[in-house]
C-alpha cells in the first residue's frame, strides 16, 4: 500500500475482520483479474444481454482483511445505499468487484470506479460507487431494495 492523498479513492473493509483495511484502486487492481459475463435484468423490466465485467473476486479482498469466525453477513455500502448478503454467498467465485465494463474502465455513470456485480435476480444488489464493506454477525436489512423499488412505485415489497 502506498501513501495516499486526501482525495484519492479508497475502499474500506472493516467490522468483524482481523484488521480493518483501506484499499486504493491500485491495491485492488494488484489482485488476480477475473471476468464475469451475465444477462443484467432490472426489476423495472429491462434487460441487457451478455454484460461483460472485469475486476477482482470479493473473496480475494475479504481474505486480505481476514474475516473473523463470527462474521456471518457482509454489508456493501455506497453512502446511504446498502445491500446485505451472507458471507457464504459473497465467498463464491462469481461475486466480483468490477472496475471495467465491456473492456473499458467503469465510467462514473456505470458505477465507477468500482461496483459490485454477480448474477442475481435482484438488480439492486449490484451496488454502484462502492465505498465500504462491513462484516457483521447479525442480519441488518440493506436500504437498496427499498430505494430501488420506490423508484418504480413498489416500495411496500
Ligand atoms: N449505489 C447505487 N447502486 C445501484 C443503484 C442505486 O440507486 N444506487 N440502483 C441499482 C439498480 S435498481 C439497477 S437496475 C442498477 C443499474 O445499473 P446500470 O446503471 O448499470 O444500468 O444499479 C443498481 N445499483
Ligand atoms: Mo433495477
PDB file of C-alpha atoms and ligand atoms in Angstrom:
ATOM      1  CA  UNK A   1       0.000   0.000   0.000  1.00  0.00           C
ATOM      2  CA  UNK A   2       1.296   3.469  -0.805  1.00  0.00           C
ATOM      3  CA  UNK A   3       0.920   6.910   0.698  1.00  0.00           C
ATOM      4  CA  UNK A   4      -2.310   8.457  -0.430  1.00  0.00           C
ATOM      5  CA  UNK A   5      -3.599  11.960  -0.958  1.00  0.00           C
ATOM      6  CA  UNK A   6      -6.805  13.132   0.702  1.00  0.00           C
ATOM      7  CA  UNK A   7      -8.998  12.940  -2.366  1.00  0.00           C
ATOM      8  CA  UNK A   8      -7.840   9.559  -3.628  1.00  0.00           C
ATOM      9  CA  UNK A   9     -10.444   6.818  -3.838  1.00  0.00           C
ATOM     10  CA  UNK A  10     -10.287   4.128  -1.168  1.00  0.00           C
ATOM     11  CA  UNK A  11     -12.392   1.103  -0.384  1.00  0.00           C
ATOM     12  CA  UNK A  12     -12.740   0.467   3.342  1.00  0.00           C
ATOM     13  CA  UNK A  13     -13.154  -3.084   4.692  1.00  0.00           C
ATOM     14  CA  UNK A  14     -13.996  -3.235   8.388  1.00  0.00           C
ATOM     15  CA  UNK A  15     -16.072  -4.796  11.149  1.00  0.00           C
ATOM     16  CA  UNK A  16     -15.603  -8.449  12.076  1.00  0.00           C
ATOM     17  CA  UNK A  17     -12.177  -8.806  10.469  1.00  0.00           C
ATOM     18  CA  UNK A  18      -8.723  -9.337  11.923  1.00  0.00           C
ATOM     19  CA  UNK A  19      -7.633  -5.983  10.551  1.00  0.00           C
ATOM     20  CA  UNK A  20      -9.527  -3.080   9.060  1.00  0.00           C
ATOM     21  CA  UNK A  21      -8.070  -2.099   5.695  1.00  0.00           C
ATOM     22  CA  UNK A  22      -8.271   0.755   3.193  1.00  0.00           C
ATOM     23  CA  UNK A  23      -7.515  -0.160  -0.403  1.00  0.00           C
ATOM     24  CA  UNK A  24      -6.719   2.163  -3.278  1.00  0.00           C
ATOM     25  CA  UNK A  25      -7.742   1.330  -6.831  1.00  0.00           C
ATOM     26  CA  UNK A  26      -4.144   0.250  -7.478  1.00  0.00           C
ATOM     27  CA  UNK A  27      -4.256  -2.108  -4.478  1.00  0.00           C
ATOM     28  CA  UNK A  28      -7.453  -3.631  -5.888  1.00  0.00           C
ATOM     29  CA  UNK A  29      -6.020  -3.959  -9.411  1.00  0.00           C
ATOM     30  CA  UNK A  30      -2.985  -5.790  -7.999  1.00  0.00           C
ATOM     31  CA  UNK A  31      -5.200  -8.799  -7.171  1.00  0.00           C
ATOM     32  CA  UNK A  32      -5.905 -11.531  -9.777  1.00  0.00           C
ATOM     33  CA  UNK A  33      -8.131 -10.198 -12.550  1.00  0.00           C
ATOM     34  CA  UNK A  34     -11.284 -12.132 -13.372  1.00  0.00           C
ATOM     35  CA  UNK A  35     -14.056 -11.744 -15.927  1.00  0.00           C
ATOM     36  CA  UNK A  36     -17.783 -12.251 -15.478  1.00  0.00           C
ATOM     37  CA  UNK A  37     -20.496 -12.302 -18.148  1.00  0.00           C
ATOM     38  CA  UNK A  38     -24.217 -12.442 -17.483  1.00  0.00           C
ATOM     39  CA  UNK A  39     -27.566 -11.026 -18.590  1.00  0.00           C
ATOM     40  CA  UNK A  40     -28.392  -7.999 -16.435  1.00  0.00           C
ATOM     41  CA  UNK A  41     -32.101  -7.840 -15.721  1.00  0.00           C
ATOM     42  CA  UNK A  42     -33.715  -4.976 -13.804  1.00  0.00           C
ATOM     43  CA  UNK A  43     -36.895  -5.375 -11.761  1.00  0.00           C
ATOM     44  CA  UNK A  44     -38.182  -2.356 -13.723  1.00  0.00           C
ATOM     45  CA  UNK A  45     -38.471  -4.703 -16.680  1.00  0.00           C
ATOM     46  CA  UNK A  46     -35.463  -4.027 -18.921  1.00  0.00           C
ATOM     47  CA  UNK A  47     -32.587  -6.358 -19.669  1.00  0.00           C
ATOM     48  CA  UNK A  48     -29.089  -6.126 -21.157  1.00  0.00           C
ATOM     49  CA  UNK A  49     -27.805  -9.426 -22.574  1.00  0.00           C
ATOM     50  CA  UNK A  50     -24.205 -10.545 -22.103  1.00  0.00           C
ATOM     51  CA  UNK A  51     -22.905  -7.738 -19.927  1.00  0.00           C
ATOM     52  CA  UNK A  52     -19.146  -8.234 -19.519  1.00  0.00           C
ATOM     53  CA  UNK A  53     -17.352  -7.188 -16.363  1.00  0.00           C
ATOM     54  CA  UNK A  54     -13.717  -7.389 -15.294  1.00  0.00           C
ATOM     55  CA  UNK A  55     -12.398  -6.965 -11.787  1.00  0.00           C
ATOM     56  CA  UNK A  56     -11.421  -8.946  -8.712  1.00  0.00           C
ATOM     57  CA  UNK A  57     -13.191 -11.532  -6.606  1.00  0.00           C
ATOM     58  CA  UNK A  58     -14.695 -10.067  -3.450  1.00  0.00           C
ATOM     59  CA  UNK A  59     -13.411 -13.205  -1.728  1.00  0.00           C
ATOM     60  CA  UNK A  60      -9.814 -12.223  -2.514  1.00  0.00           C
ATOM     61  CA  UNK A  61     -10.417  -8.783  -0.987  1.00  0.00           C
ATOM     62  CA  UNK A  62     -12.009 -10.179   2.158  1.00  0.00           C
ATOM     63  CA  UNK A  63      -9.146 -12.614   2.654  1.00  0.00           C
ATOM     64  CA  UNK A  64      -6.793  -9.617   2.903  1.00  0.00           C
ATOM     65  CA  UNK A  65      -8.780  -8.353   5.898  1.00  0.00           C
ATOM     66  CA  UNK A  66      -9.315 -11.903   7.264  1.00  0.00           C
ATOM     67  CA  UNK A  67     -12.943 -12.379   8.354  1.00  0.00           C
ATOM     68  CA  UNK A  68     -13.339 -13.484  11.977  1.00  0.00           C
ATOM     69  CA  UNK A  69     -15.113 -16.763  12.761  1.00  0.00           C
ATOM     70  CA  UNK A  70     -18.259 -14.987  13.940  1.00  0.00           C
ATOM     71  CA  UNK A  71     -18.667 -12.939  10.737  1.00  0.00           C
ATOM     72  CA  UNK A  72     -21.903 -14.032   9.016  1.00  0.00           C
ATOM     73  CA  UNK A  73     -23.041 -11.094   6.851  1.00  0.00           C
ATOM     74  CA  UNK A  74     -21.445  -8.611   4.523  1.00  0.00           C
ATOM     75  CA  UNK A  75     -22.855  -5.113   4.013  1.00  0.00           C
ATOM     76  CA  UNK A  76     -21.879  -3.306   0.804  1.00  0.00           C
ATOM     77  CA  UNK A  77     -22.231   0.454   1.114  1.00  0.00           C
ATOM     78  CA  UNK A  78     -22.374   3.432  -1.185  1.00  0.00           C
ATOM     79  CA  UNK A  79     -23.338   6.257   1.131  1.00  0.00           C
ATOM     80  CA  UNK A  80     -26.876   5.545   2.316  1.00  0.00           C
ATOM     81  CA  UNK A  81     -27.400   2.836  -0.315  1.00  0.00           C
ATOM     82  CA  UNK A  82     -26.635  -0.550   1.269  1.00  0.00           C
ATOM     83  CA  UNK A  83     -27.065  -4.227   0.450  1.00  0.00           C
ATOM     84  CA  UNK A  84     -26.618  -7.113   2.885  1.00  0.00           C
ATOM     85  CA  UNK A  85     -25.513 -10.575   1.702  1.00  0.00           C
ATOM     86  CA  UNK A  86     -24.455 -13.677   3.628  1.00  0.00           C
ATOM     87  CA  UNK A  87     -20.701 -14.219   3.922  1.00  0.00           C
ATOM     88  CA  UNK A  88     -21.157 -17.682   2.356  1.00  0.00           C
ATOM     89  CA  UNK A  89     -22.696 -16.108  -0.762  1.00  0.00           C
ATOM     90  CA  UNK A  90     -20.009 -13.439  -1.020  1.00  0.00           C
ATOM     91  CA  UNK A  91     -17.212 -16.032  -0.896  1.00  0.00           C
ATOM     92  CA  UNK A  92     -18.484 -17.643  -4.135  1.00  0.00           C
ATOM     93  CA  UNK A  93     -16.352 -17.441  -7.299  1.00  0.00           C
ATOM     94  CA  UNK A  94     -18.707 -15.243  -9.283  1.00  0.00           C
ATOM     95  CA  UNK A  95     -19.073 -12.368  -6.820  1.00  0.00           C
ATOM     96  CA  UNK A  96     -16.909  -9.650  -8.329  1.00  0.00           C
ATOM     97  CA  UNK A  97     -15.829  -6.095  -7.682  1.00  0.00           C
ATOM     98  CA  UNK A  98     -15.756  -4.704 -11.194  1.00  0.00           C
ATOM     99  CA  UNK A  99     -13.526  -1.855 -12.368  1.00  0.00           C
ATOM    100  CA  UNK A 100     -14.088  -2.489 -16.094  1.00  0.00           C
ATOM    101  CA  UNK A 101     -17.225  -2.892 -18.183  1.00  0.00           C
ATOM    102  CA  UNK A 102     -17.171  -4.168 -21.763  1.00  0.00           C
ATOM    103  CA  UNK A 103     -13.360  -3.941 -21.788  1.00  0.00           C
ATOM    104  CA  UNK A 104     -13.183  -0.301 -20.709  1.00  0.00           C
ATOM    105  CA  UNK A 105     -12.738   1.382 -17.317  1.00  0.00           C
ATOM    106  CA  UNK A 106     -16.033   1.598 -15.477  1.00  0.00           C
ATOM    107  CA  UNK A 107     -17.471   5.074 -16.019  1.00  0.00           C
ATOM    108  CA  UNK A 108     -18.843   7.135 -13.166  1.00  0.00           C
ATOM    109  CA  UNK A 109     -22.342   6.689 -14.632  1.00  0.00           C
ATOM    110  CA  UNK A 110     -21.936   2.916 -14.650  1.00  0.00           C
ATOM    111  CA  UNK A 111     -20.834   2.846 -11.005  1.00  0.00           C
ATOM    112  CA  UNK A 112     -17.117   3.617 -11.275  1.00  0.00           C
ATOM    113  CA  UNK A 113     -14.522   3.457 -10.006  1.00  0.00           C
ATOM    114  CA  UNK A 114     -15.811   0.174  -8.564  1.00  0.00           C
ATOM    115  CA  UNK A 115     -19.096  -1.666  -8.480  1.00  0.00           C
ATOM    116  CA  UNK A 116     -20.338  -4.948  -7.050  1.00  0.00           C
ATOM    117  CA  UNK A 117     -21.536  -7.450  -9.689  1.00  0.00           C
ATOM    118  CA  UNK A 118     -22.776 -11.025  -9.584  1.00  0.00           C
ATOM    119  CA  UNK A 119     -25.515 -12.926 -11.400  1.00  0.00           C
ATOM    120  CA  UNK A 120     -28.626 -12.130  -9.357  1.00  0.00           C
ATOM    121  CA  UNK A 121     -32.344 -11.910  -9.917  1.00  0.00           C
ATOM    122  CA  UNK A 122     -32.211  -8.615  -7.985  1.00  0.00           C
ATOM    123  CA  UNK A 123     -30.674  -5.771  -9.991  1.00  0.00           C
ATOM    124  CA  UNK A 124     -30.483  -3.525  -6.925  1.00  0.00           C
ATOM    125  CA  UNK A 125     -27.915  -5.847  -5.333  1.00  0.00           C
ATOM    126  CA  UNK A 126     -25.341  -4.594  -7.842  1.00  0.00           C
ATOM    127  CA  UNK A 127     -24.046  -1.698  -5.724  1.00  0.00           C
ATOM    128  CA  UNK A 128     -22.602   1.130  -7.812  1.00  0.00           C
ATOM    129  CA  UNK A 129     -19.940   3.562  -6.459  1.00  0.00           C
ATOM    130  CA  UNK A 130     -18.994   1.064  -3.754  1.00  0.00           C
ATOM    131  CA  UNK A 131     -17.054   2.660  -0.859  1.00  0.00           C
ATOM    132  CA  UNK A 132     -17.291   0.403   2.181  1.00  0.00           C
ATOM    133  CA  UNK A 133     -17.625  -3.266   3.047  1.00  0.00           C
ATOM    134  CA  UNK A 134     -18.639  -4.129   6.636  1.00  0.00           C
ATOM    135  CA  UNK A 135     -18.693  -7.631   8.126  1.00  0.00           C
ATOM    136  CA  UNK A 136     -21.226  -8.302  10.879  1.00  0.00           C
ATOM    137  CA  UNK A 137     -22.652 -11.173  12.900  1.00  0.00           C
ATOM    138  CA  UNK A 138     -26.311 -10.073  12.872  1.00  0.00           C
ATOM    139  CA  UNK A 139     -28.507  -9.534   9.830  1.00  0.00           C
ATOM    140  CA  UNK A 140     -29.492  -5.954   9.126  1.00  0.00           C
ATOM    141  CA  UNK A 141     -31.564  -5.382   6.002  1.00  0.00           C
ATOM    142  CA  UNK A 142     -29.972  -3.029   3.491  1.00  0.00           C
ATOM    143  CA  UNK A 143     -31.658   0.120   2.168  1.00  0.00           C
ATOM    144  CA  UNK A 144     -31.026  -0.625  -1.524  1.00  0.00           C
ATOM    145  CA  UNK A 145     -34.087  -2.754  -2.165  1.00  0.00           C
ATOM    146  CA  UNK A 146     -36.421  -0.098  -0.791  1.00  0.00           C
ATOM    147  CA  UNK A 147     -34.633   2.722  -2.633  1.00  0.00           C
ATOM    148  CA  UNK A 148     -34.685   0.861  -5.951  1.00  0.00           C
ATOM    149  CA  UNK A 149     -38.275  -0.360  -5.655  1.00  0.00           C
ATOM    150  CA  UNK A 150     -39.532   3.064  -4.606  1.00  0.00           C
ATOM    151  CA  UNK A 151     -38.363   4.371  -7.993  1.00  0.00           C
ATOM    152  CA  UNK A 152     -40.926   2.122  -9.654  1.00  0.00           C
ATOM    153  CA  UNK A 153     -43.619   2.625  -7.026  1.00  0.00           C
ATOM    154  CA  UNK A 154     -43.204  -0.748  -5.338  1.00  0.00           C
ATOM    155  CA  UNK A 155     -41.685   0.340  -2.040  1.00  0.00           C
ATOM    156  CA  UNK A 156     -44.023  -1.816   0.015  1.00  0.00           C
ATOM    157  CA  UNK A 157     -42.458  -5.054  -1.252  1.00  0.00           C
TER     158      UNK A 157
HETATM  159  N1  LIG B   1     -25.383   2.958  -5.314  1.00  0.00           N
HETATM  160  C1  LIG B   1     -26.387   2.538  -6.062  1.00  0.00           C
HETATM  161  N2  LIG B   1     -26.251   1.368  -6.735  1.00  0.00           N
HETATM  162  C2  LIG B   1     -27.272   0.905  -7.506  1.00  0.00           C
HETATM  163  C3  LIG B   1     -28.493   1.614  -7.605  1.00  0.00           C
HETATM  164  C4  LIG B   1     -28.604   2.833  -6.886  1.00  0.00           C
HETATM  165  O1  LIG B   1     -29.629   3.524  -6.909  1.00  0.00           O
HETATM  166  N3  LIG B   1     -27.536   3.255  -6.140  1.00  0.00           N
HETATM  167  N4  LIG B   1     -29.522   1.103  -8.394  1.00  0.00           N
HETATM  168  C5  LIG B   1     -29.487  -0.334  -8.696  1.00  0.00           C
HETATM  169  C6  LIG B   1     -30.435  -0.735  -9.741  1.00  0.00           C
HETATM  170  S1  LIG B   1     -32.075  -0.887  -9.330  1.00  0.00           S
HETATM  171  C7  LIG B   1     -30.020  -1.072 -11.015  1.00  0.00           C
HETATM  172  S2  LIG B   1     -31.080  -1.667 -12.166  1.00  0.00           S
HETATM  173  C8  LIG B   1     -28.619  -0.919 -11.418  1.00  0.00           C
HETATM  174  C9  LIG B   1     -28.498  -0.059 -12.662  1.00  0.00           C
HETATM  175  O2  LIG B   1     -27.242  -0.202 -13.190  1.00  0.00           O
HETATM  176  P1  LIG B   1     -26.830   0.486 -14.577  1.00  0.00           P
HETATM  177  O3  LIG B   1     -26.725   1.959 -14.314  1.00  0.00           O
HETATM  178  O4  LIG B   1     -25.545  -0.121 -14.945  1.00  0.00           O
HETATM  179  O5  LIG B   1     -27.903   0.182 -15.554  1.00  0.00           O
HETATM  180  O6  LIG B   1     -27.809  -0.346 -10.372  1.00  0.00           O
HETATM  181  C10 LIG B   1     -28.091  -0.789  -9.082  1.00  0.00           C
HETATM  182  N5  LIG B   1     -27.103  -0.267  -8.184  1.00  0.00           N
HETATM  183 MO1  LIG B   2     -33.043  -2.076 -11.045  1.00  0.00          MO
END
